[in-house]
Coordinates of C-alpha atoms in Angstrom, one line a residue:
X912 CA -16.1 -147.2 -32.6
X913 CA -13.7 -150.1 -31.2
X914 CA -17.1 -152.7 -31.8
X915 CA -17.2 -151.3 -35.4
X916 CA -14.1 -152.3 -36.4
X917 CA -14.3 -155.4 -35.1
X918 CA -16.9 -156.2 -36.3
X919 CA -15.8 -155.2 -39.4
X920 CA -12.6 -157.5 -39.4
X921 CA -15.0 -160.5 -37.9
X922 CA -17.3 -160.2 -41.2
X923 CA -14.0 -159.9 -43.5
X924 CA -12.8 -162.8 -41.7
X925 CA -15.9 -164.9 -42.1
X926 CA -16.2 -163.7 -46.1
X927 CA -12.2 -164.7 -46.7
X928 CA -13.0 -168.0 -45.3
X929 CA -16.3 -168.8 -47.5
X930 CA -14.2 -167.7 -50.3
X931 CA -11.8 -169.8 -49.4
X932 CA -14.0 -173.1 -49.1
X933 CA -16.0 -172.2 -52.4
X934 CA -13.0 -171.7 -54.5
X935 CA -11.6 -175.5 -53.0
X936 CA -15.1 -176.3 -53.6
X937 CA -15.1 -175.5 -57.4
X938 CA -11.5 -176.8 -58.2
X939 CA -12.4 -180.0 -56.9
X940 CA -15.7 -180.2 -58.9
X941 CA -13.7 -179.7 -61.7
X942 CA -12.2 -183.3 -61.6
X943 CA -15.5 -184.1 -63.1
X944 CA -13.9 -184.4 -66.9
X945 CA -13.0 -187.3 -68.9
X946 CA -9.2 -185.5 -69.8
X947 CA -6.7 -187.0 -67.9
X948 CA -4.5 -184.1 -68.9
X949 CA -6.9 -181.5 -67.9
X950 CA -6.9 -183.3 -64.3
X951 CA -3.3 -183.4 -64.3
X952 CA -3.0 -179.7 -64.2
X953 CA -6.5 -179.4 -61.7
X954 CA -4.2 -181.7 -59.3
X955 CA -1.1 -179.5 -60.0
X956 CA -3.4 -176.6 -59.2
X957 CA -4.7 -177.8 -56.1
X958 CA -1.2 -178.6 -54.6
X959 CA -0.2 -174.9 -55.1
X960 CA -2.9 -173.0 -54.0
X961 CA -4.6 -175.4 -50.9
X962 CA -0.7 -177.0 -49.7
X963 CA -2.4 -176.0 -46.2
X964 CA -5.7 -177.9 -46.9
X965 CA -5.8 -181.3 -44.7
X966 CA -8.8 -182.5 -47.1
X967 CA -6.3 -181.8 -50.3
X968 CA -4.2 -185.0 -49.0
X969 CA -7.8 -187.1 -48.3
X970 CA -8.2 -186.5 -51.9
X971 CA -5.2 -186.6 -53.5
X972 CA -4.5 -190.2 -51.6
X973 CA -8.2 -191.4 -52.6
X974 CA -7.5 -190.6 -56.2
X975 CA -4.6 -192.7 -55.9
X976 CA -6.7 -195.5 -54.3
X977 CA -9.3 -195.5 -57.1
X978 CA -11.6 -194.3 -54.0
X979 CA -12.5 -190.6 -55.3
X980 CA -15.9 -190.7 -56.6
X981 CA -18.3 -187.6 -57.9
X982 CA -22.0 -187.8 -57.5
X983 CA -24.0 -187.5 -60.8
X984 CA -26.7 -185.2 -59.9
X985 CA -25.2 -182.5 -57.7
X986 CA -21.5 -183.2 -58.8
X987 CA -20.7 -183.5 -54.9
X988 CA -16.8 -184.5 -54.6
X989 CA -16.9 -188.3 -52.2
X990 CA -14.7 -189.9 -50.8
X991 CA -15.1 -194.1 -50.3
X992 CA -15.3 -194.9 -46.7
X993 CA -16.8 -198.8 -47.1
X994 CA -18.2 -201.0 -50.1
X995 CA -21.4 -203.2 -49.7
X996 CA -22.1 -205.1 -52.9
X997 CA -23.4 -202.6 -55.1
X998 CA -24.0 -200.2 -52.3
X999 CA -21.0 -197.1 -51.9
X1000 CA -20.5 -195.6 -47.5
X1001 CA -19.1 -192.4 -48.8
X1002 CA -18.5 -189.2 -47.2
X1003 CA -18.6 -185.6 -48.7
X1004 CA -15.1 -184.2 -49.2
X1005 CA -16.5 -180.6 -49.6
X1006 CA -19.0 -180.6 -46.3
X1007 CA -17.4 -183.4 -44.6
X1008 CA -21.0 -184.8 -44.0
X1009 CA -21.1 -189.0 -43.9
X1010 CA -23.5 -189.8 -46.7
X1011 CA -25.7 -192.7 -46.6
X1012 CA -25.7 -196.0 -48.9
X1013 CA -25.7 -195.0 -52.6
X1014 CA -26.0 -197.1 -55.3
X1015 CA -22.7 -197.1 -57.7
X1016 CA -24.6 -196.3 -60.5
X1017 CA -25.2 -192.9 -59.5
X1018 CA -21.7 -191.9 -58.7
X1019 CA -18.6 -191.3 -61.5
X1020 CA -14.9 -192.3 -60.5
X1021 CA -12.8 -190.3 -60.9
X1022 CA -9.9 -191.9 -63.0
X1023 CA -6.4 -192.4 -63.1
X1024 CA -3.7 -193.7 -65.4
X1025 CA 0.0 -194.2 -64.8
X1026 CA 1.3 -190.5 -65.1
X1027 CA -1.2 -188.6 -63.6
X1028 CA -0.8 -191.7 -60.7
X1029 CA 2.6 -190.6 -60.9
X1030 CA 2.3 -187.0 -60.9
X1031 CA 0.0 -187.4 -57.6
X1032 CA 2.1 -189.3 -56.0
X1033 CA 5.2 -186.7 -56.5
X1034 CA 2.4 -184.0 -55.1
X1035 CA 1.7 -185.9 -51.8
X1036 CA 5.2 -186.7 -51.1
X1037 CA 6.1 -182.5 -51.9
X1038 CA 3.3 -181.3 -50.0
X1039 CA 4.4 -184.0 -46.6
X1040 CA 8.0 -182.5 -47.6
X1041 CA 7.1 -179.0 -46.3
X1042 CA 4.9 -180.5 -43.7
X1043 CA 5.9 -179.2 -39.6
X1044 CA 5.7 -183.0 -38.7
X1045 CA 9.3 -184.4 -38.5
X1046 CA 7.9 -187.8 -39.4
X1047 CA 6.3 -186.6 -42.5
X1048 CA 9.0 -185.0 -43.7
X1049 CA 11.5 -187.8 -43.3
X1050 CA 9.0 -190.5 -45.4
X1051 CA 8.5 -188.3 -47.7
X1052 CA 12.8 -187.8 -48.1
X1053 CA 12.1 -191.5 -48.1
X1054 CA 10.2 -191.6 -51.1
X1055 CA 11.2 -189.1 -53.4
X1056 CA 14.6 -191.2 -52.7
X1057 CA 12.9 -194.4 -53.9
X1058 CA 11.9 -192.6 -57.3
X1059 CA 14.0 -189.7 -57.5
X1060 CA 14.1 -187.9 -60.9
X1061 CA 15.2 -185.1 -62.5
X1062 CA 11.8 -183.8 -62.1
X1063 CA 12.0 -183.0 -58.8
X1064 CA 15.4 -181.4 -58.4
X1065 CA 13.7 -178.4 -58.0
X1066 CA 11.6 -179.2 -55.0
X1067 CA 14.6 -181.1 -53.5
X1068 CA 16.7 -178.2 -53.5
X1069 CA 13.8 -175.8 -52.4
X1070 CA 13.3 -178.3 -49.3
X1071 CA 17.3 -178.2 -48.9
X1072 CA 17.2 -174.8 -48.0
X1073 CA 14.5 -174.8 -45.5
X1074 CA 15.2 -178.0 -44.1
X1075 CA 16.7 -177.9 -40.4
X1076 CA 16.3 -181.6 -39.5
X1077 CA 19.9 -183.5 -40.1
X1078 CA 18.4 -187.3 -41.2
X1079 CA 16.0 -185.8 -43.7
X1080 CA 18.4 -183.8 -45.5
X1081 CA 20.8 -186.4 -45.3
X1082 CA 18.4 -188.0 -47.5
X1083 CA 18.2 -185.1 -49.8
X1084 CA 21.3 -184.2 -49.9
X1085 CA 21.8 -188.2 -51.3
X1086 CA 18.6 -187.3 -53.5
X1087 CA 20.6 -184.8 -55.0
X1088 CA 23.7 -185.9 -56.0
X1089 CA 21.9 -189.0 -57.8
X1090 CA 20.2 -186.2 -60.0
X1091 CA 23.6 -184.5 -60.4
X1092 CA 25.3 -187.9 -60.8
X1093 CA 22.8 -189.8 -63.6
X1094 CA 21.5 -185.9 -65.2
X1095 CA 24.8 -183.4 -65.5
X1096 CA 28.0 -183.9 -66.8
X1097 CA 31.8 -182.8 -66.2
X1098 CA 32.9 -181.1 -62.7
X1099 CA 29.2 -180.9 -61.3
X1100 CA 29.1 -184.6 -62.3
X1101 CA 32.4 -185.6 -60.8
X1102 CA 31.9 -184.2 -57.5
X1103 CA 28.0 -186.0 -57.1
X1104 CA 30.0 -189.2 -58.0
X1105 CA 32.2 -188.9 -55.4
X1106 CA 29.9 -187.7 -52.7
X1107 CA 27.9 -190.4 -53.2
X1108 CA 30.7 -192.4 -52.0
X1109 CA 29.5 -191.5 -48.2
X1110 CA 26.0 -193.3 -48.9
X1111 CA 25.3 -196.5 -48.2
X1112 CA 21.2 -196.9 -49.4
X1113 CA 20.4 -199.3 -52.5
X1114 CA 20.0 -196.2 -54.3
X1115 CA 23.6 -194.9 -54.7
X1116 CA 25.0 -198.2 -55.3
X1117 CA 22.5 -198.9 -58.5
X1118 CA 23.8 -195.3 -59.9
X1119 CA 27.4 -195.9 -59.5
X1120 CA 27.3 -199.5 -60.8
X1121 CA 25.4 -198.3 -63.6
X1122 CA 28.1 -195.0 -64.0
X1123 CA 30.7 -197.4 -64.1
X1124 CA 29.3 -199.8 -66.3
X1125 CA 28.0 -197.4 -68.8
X1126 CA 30.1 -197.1 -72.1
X1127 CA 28.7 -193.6 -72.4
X1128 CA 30.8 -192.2 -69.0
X1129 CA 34.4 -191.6 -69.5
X1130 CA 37.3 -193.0 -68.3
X1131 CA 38.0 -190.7 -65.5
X1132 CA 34.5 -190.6 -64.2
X1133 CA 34.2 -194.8 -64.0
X1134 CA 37.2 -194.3 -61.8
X1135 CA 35.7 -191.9 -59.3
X1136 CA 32.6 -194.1 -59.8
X1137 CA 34.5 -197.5 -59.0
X1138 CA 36.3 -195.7 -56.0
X1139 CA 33.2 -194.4 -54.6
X1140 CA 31.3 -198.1 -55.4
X1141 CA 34.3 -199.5 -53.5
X1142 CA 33.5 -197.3 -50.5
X1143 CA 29.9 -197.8 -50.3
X1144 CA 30.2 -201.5 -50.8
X1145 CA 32.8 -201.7 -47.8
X1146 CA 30.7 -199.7 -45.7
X1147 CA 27.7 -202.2 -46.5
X1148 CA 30.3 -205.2 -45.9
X1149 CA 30.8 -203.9 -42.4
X1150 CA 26.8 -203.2 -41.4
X1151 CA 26.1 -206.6 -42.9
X1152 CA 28.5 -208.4 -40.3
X1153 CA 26.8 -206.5 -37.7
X1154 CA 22.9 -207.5 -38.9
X1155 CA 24.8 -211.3 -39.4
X1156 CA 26.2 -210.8 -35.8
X1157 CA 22.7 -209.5 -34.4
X1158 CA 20.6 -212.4 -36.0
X1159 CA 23.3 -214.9 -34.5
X1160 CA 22.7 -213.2 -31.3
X1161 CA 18.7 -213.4 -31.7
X1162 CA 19.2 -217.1 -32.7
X1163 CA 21.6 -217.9 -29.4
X1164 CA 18.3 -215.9 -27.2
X1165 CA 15.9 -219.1 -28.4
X1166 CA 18.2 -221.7 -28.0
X1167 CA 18.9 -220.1 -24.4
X1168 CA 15.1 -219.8 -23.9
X1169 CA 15.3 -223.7 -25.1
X1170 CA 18.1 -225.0 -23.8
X1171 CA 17.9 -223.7 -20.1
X1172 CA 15.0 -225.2 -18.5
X1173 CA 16.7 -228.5 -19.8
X1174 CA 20.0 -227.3 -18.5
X1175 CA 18.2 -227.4 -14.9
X1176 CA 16.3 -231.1 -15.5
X1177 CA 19.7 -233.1 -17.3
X1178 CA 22.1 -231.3 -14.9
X1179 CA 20.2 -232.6 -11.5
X1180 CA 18.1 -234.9 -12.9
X1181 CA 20.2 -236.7 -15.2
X1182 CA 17.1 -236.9 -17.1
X1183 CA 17.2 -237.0 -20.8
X1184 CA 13.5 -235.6 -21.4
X1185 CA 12.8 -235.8 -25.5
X1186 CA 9.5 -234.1 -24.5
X1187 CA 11.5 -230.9 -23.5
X1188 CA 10.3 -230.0 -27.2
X1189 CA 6.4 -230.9 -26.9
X1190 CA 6.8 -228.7 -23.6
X1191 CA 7.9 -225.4 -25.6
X1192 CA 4.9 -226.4 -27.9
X1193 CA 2.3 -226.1 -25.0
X1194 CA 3.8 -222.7 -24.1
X1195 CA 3.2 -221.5 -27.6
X1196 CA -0.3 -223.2 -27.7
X1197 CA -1.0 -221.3 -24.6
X1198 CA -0.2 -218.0 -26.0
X1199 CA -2.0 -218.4 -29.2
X1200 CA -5.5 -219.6 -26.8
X1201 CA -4.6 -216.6 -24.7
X1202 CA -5.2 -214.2 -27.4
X1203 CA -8.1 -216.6 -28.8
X1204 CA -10.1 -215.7 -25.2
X1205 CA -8.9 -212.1 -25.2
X1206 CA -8.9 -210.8 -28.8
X1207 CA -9.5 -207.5 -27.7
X1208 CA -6.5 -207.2 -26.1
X1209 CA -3.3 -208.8 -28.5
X1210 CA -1.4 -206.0 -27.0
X1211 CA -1.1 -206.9 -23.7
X1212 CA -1.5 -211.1 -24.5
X1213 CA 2.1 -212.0 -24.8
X1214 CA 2.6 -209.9 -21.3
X1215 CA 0.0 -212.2 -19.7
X1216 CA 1.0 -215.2 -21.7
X1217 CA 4.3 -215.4 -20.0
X1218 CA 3.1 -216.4 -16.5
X1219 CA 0.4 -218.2 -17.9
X1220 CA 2.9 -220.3 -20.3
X1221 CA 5.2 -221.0 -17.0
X1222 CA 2.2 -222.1 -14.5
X1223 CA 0.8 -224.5 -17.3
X1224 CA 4.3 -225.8 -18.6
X1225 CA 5.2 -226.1 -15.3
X1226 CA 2.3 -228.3 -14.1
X1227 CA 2.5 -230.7 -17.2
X1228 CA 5.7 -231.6 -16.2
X1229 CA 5.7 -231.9 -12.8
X1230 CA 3.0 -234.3 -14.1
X1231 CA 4.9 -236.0 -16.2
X1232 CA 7.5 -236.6 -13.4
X1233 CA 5.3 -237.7 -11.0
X1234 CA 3.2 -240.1 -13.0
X1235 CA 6.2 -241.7 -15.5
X1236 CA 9.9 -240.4 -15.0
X1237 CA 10.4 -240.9 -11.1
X1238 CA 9.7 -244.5 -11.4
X1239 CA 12.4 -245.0 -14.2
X1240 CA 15.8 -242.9 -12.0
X1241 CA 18.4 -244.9 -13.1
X1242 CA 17.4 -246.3 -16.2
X1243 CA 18.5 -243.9 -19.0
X1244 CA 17.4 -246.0 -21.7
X1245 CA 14.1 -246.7 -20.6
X1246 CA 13.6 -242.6 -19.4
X1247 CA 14.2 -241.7 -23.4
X1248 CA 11.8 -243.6 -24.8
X1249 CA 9.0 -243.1 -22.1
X1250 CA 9.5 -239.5 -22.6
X1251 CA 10.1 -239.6 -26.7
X1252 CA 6.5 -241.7 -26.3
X1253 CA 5.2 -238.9 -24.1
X1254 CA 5.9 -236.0 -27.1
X1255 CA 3.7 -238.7 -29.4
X1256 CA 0.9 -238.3 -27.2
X1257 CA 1.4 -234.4 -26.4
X1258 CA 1.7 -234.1 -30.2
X1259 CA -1.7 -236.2 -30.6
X1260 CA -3.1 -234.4 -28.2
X1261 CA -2.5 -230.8 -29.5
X1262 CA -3.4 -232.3 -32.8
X1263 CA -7.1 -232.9 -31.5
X1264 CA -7.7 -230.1 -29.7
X1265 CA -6.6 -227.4 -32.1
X1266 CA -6.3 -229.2 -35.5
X1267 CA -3.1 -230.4 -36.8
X1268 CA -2.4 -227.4 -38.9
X1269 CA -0.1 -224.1 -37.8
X1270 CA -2.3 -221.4 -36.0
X1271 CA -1.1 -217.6 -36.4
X1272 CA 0.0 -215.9 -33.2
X1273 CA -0.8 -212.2 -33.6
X1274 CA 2.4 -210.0 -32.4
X1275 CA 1.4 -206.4 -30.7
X1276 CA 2.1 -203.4 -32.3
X1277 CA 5.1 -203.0 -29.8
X1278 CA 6.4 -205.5 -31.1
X1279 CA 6.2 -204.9 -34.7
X1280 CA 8.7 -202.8 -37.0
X1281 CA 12.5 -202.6 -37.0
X1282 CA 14.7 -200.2 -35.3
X1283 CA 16.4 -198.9 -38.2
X1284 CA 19.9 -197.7 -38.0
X1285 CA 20.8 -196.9 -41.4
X1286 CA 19.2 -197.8 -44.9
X1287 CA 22.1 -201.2 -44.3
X1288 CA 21.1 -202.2 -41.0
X1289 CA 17.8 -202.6 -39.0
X1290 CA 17.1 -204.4 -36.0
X1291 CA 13.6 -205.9 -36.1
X1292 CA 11.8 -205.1 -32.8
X1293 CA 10.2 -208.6 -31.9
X1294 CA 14.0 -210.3 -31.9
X1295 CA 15.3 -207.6 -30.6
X1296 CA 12.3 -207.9 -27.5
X1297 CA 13.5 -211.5 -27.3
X1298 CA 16.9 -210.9 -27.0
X1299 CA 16.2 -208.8 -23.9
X1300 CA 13.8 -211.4 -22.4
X1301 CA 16.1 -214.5 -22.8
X1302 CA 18.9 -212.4 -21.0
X1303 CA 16.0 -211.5 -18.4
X1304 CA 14.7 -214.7 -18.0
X1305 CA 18.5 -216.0 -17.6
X1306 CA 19.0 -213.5 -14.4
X1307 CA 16.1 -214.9 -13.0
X1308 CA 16.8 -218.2 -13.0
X1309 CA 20.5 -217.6 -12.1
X1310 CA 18.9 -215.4 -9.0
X1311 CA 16.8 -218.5 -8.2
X1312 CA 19.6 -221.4 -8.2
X1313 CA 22.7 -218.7 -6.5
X1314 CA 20.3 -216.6 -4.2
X1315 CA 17.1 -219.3 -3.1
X1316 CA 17.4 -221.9 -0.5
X1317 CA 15.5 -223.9 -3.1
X1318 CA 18.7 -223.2 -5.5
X1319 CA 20.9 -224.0 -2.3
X1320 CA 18.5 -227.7 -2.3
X1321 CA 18.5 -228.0 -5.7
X1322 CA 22.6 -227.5 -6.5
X1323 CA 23.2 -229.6 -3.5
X1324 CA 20.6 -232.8 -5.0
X1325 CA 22.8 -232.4 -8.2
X1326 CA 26.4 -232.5 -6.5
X1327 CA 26.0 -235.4 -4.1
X1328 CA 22.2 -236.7 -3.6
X1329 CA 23.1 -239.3 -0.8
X1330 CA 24.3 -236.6 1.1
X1331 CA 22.0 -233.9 0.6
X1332 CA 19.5 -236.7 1.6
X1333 CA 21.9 -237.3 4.8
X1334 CA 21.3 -233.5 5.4
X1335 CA 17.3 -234.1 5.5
X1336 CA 16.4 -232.6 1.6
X1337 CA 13.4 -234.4 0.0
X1338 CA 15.5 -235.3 -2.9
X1339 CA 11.7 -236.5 -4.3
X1340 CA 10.5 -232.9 -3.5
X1341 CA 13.2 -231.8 -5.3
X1342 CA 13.2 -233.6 -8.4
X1343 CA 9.7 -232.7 -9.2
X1344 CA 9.7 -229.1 -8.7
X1345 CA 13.4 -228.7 -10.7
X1346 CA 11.3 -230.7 -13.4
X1347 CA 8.5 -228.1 -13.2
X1348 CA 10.9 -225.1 -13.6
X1349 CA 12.6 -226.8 -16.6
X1350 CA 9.0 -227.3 -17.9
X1351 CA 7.9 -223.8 -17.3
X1352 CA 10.8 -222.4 -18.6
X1353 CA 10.3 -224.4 -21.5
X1354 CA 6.9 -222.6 -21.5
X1355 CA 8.2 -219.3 -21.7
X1356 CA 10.3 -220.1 -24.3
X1357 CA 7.1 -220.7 -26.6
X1358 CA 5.6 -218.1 -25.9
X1359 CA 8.6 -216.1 -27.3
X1360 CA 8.9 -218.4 -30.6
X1361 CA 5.6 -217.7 -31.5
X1362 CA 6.1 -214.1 -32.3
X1363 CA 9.1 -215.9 -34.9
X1364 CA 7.8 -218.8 -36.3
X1365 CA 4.6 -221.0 -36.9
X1366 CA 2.8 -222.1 -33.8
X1367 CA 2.3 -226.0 -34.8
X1368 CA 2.2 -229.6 -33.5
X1369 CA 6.0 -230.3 -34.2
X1370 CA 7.1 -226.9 -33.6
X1371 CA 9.5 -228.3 -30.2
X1372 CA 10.9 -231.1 -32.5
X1373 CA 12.9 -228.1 -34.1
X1374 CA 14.7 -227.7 -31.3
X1375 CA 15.2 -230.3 -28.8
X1376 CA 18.4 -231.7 -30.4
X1377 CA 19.4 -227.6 -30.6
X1378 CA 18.9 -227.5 -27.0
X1379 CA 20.7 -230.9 -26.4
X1380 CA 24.1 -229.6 -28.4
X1381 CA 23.8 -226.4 -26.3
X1382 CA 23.7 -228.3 -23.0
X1383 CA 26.5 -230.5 -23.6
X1384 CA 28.6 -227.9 -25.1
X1385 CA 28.1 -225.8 -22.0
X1386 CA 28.7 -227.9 -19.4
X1387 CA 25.6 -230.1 -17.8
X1388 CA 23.8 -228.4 -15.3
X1389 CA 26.1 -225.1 -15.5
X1390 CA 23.6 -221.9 -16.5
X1391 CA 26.8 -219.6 -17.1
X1392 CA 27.8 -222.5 -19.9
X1393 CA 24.6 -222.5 -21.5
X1394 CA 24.1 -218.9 -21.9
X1395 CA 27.8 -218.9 -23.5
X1396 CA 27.2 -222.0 -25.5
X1397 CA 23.5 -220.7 -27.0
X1398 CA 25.0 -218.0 -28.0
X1399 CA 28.3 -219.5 -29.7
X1400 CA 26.7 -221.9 -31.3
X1401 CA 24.0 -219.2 -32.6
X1402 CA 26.6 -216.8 -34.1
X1403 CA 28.8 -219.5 -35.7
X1404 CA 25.3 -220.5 -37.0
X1405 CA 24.6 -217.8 -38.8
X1406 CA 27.9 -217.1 -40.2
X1407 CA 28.4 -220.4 -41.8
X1408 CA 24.6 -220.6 -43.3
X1409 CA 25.8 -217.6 -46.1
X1410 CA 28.3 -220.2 -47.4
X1411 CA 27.0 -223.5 -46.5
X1412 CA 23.4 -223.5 -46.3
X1413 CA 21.4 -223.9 -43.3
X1414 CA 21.3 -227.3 -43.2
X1415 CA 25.3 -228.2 -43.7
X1416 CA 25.5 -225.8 -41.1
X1417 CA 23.9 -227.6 -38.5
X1418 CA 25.8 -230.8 -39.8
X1419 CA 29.4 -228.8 -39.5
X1420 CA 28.1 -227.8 -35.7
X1421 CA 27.1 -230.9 -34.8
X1422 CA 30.5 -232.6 -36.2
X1423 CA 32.4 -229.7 -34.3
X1424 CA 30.4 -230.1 -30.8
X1425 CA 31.5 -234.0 -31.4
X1426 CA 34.9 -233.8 -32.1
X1427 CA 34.8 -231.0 -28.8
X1428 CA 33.3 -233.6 -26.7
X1429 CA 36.4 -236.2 -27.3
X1430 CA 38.5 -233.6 -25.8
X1431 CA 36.2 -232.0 -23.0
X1432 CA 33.7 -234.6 -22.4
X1433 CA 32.6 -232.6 -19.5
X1434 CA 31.8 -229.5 -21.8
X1435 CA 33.0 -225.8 -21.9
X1436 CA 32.3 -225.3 -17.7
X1437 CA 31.8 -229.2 -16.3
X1438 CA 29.8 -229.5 -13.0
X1439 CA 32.0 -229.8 -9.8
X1440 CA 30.9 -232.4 -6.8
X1441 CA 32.2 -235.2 -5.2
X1442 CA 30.0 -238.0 -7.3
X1443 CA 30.3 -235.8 -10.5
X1444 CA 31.9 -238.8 -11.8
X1445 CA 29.3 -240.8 -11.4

């Protein structure tokens, strides 16, 4: 008796469910009309009565594509998958079956025009509403916000009183009161107005500048309106100092990336290395022929980049040291120009090997995006990443020159080299492997600027007069005053750009670092040592 009956619910099951896919079957088919009213209301239909359906998103979103095709002799519903020529990779929306080539002619699109794009649209973004996937739920918030309308008040407040999640009805909630703000009038009208005051998204402020500018409100609402426009615009005021303050900060992390391997050479050196530039450009080079040799894996190339970008940074300058600058100590004049004539040749060099135009440096996944905070502020995730690395890359190098006993050598060569010679340090030994840090460093700090700008032949000459202000600012040969100088200069950067351009600013810095030299020719921390002088 107990087999019966389940047998009986198994069979009731089975017929339910072949019910189920006929009737999704024959809806579809009936897209196959020429009425773009008549599909309209088919779509409409579909959204109520198969919400549940994963292949009623797969069509709605290939309709929208123009990718929704039905099959002339069987009136099969496809879906595009790949286009060859004349020749259409489909797959079968009602069997799910991957059909082979066919030939356009046989197939009908399915078409669209702007309201029934519309209406689809506002059906993909209900049905991802009531969706159990938090993510779904909050781009869809997203954009119904985007195109809100009195339309979908309905739906909105439907979704309001289901909705658990705090960010997506935050959005609704703001989806609302626009509706109630732009569609009702008197008390229900006031009070969206002056909620709308707590929102800071694009959206709100377009609706109460247009409330207050409208000669159609009345005098008492284009107050509230004003008052609430003055709120929302303060609040923007204050997140756009913080995104100013954050890109002045990401700004400081690549002139500290720049500026610190050459902190290290001028400091003990007393090298003034115009290459320093053409040695950022290898590190970028090296990334971008990293991911050249390893295209199947971008996401981990700017992990291995990094070393790589040091070790062959690194060894170009110590080559450069050893074959050009050691024979010139002393001569400052001389040094500059066999190094300015050395970034010639690396230039020329580069130019041959890769061609002399910019080559794209893919960035990871990990590093794409922005962490958004609010519809005013987001923090994109490859500065951010950088931001992080130059302050990482700062500890190590401070680690290296406080905690080593080749940062013991190297600080003792740069305070008094007669006597650290006196004490038996290969001054030699030293100078060419401080030059190779500075160079790798250098390195590193390419590989970081090509996930910002354009890997190219001149891409150092952008910087190496950025990374020259930032030294002297700081202090030669002090790490603690370049990391405070980078990022001084980078946030007064940014802060004068809005009002003076980007150019004049780097003209007002460069006047201001001069007229601060005149006072503290030493810089913000100066070096301490008996021949310091000197």
């Amino acid at each position: 008796m107990k087999i019966s009956i389940f047998k009986i619910i198994f069979l009731n099951l089975l017929l339910l469910s072949s019910l189920y896919s006929s009737t999704f079957e024959e809806d579809i088919k009936a897209l196959d009309t020429k009425s773009f009213n008549e599909k309209e209301s088919i779509v409409s239909n579909l959204a109520t009565n198969y919400s549940e359906d994963d292949r009623l998103v797969l069509l709605l979103t290939k309709m929208l594509d123009g990718d929704l095709y039905i099959k002339n002799d069987d009136k099969d519903v496809l879906v595009l998958v790949k286009k060859e020529a004349n020749s259409l990779f489909t797959k079968s929306l009602i069997s799910g079956k991957d059909l082979e080539s066919l030939e356009e002619s046989s197939l009908e699109k399915v078409k669209t025009n702007n309201k029934l794009r519309s209406v689809i649209k506002s059906l993909l973004a209900q049905i991802d509403l009531f969706s159990l996937n938090i993510d779904k739920r909050l781009s869809s918030a997203k954009n119904i916000l985007q195109n809100v309308s009195k339309d979908e008040e309905e739906i909105i407040n439907k979704a309001l009183s289901k909705e658990k999640n705090s960010d997506v009805k935050e959005i609704l909630f703001e989806a609302k009161y626009i509706i109630e703000a732009k569609y009702y009038t008197g008390e229900t009208q006031l009070n969206a107005v002056k909620n709308l005051g707590s929102f800071i998204s694009s959206n709100s402020l377009a609706t109460l500048k247009e409330i207050s500018q409208s000669n159609e409100s009345s005098e008492e609402l284009k107050k509230v309106a004003n008052s609430s426009l003055a709120d929302v615009e303060n609040i923007r005021t204050f997140y756009s100092f913080l995104e100013t303050a954050f890109f002045g900060l990401s700004q400081g992390s690549v002139l500290l990336l720049a500026a610190i391997g050459l902190a290290i050479t001028f400091g003990v050196m007393k090298v003034i290395n115009m290459a320093h530039g053409e040695l950022i450009m290898i590190g970028a080079y090296t990334t971008y022929t990293i991911q050249q040799l390893m295209p199947n894996l971008i996401e981990y190339s700017i992990i291995i980049a990094i070393p790589v970008a040091f070790i062959v940074s690194a060894l170009v300058g110590i080559l450069i040291e050893r074959l050009v600058i050691r024979h010139l100590y002393g001569r400052p004049l001389e040094t500059l120009l066999a190094t300015f004539g050395i970034s010639l040749i690396l230039q020329q060099v580069v130019r041959t090997i890769f061609s002399p135009l910019n080559q794209e440096v893919k960035t990871p996944s990990w590093m794409s995006g922005a962490l958004e905070i609010n519809s005013a502020l987001s923090l994109t995730y490859n500065r951010l990443y950088i931001v992080i690395f130059a302050l990482v890359v700062f500890l190590a190098v401070l680690f290296v020159m406080k905690k080593t006993s080749l940062g013991l050598k190297v600080r003792a060569v740069s305070q008094n080299r007669p006597i650290a010679r006196a004490m038996g340090i290969k001054s030699s030994y030293i100078d060419a492997i401080t030059f190779g840090i500075g160079s790798g460093i250098a390195g590193v700090a390419g590989v970081a600027l090509s996930q910002l700008t354009n890997v190219g032949p001149n891409l150092g000459q952008a910087y190496i007069v950025d990374s020259f202000m930032v030294v002297v600012f700081g202090g030669v040969g002090n790490l603690w005053g370049t990391l405070i100088a980078a990022f001084s200069l980078g946030e007064i950067n940014k802060f004068i750009e809005p009002f003076a351009g980007a150019v004049l600013a780097k003209v007002i810095i460069l006047v201001f670092i001069i007229l601060f030299i005149q006072k503290k020719p030493r810089g913000l921390f100066p070096q301490k040592g008996r021949d310091v002088e000197e």
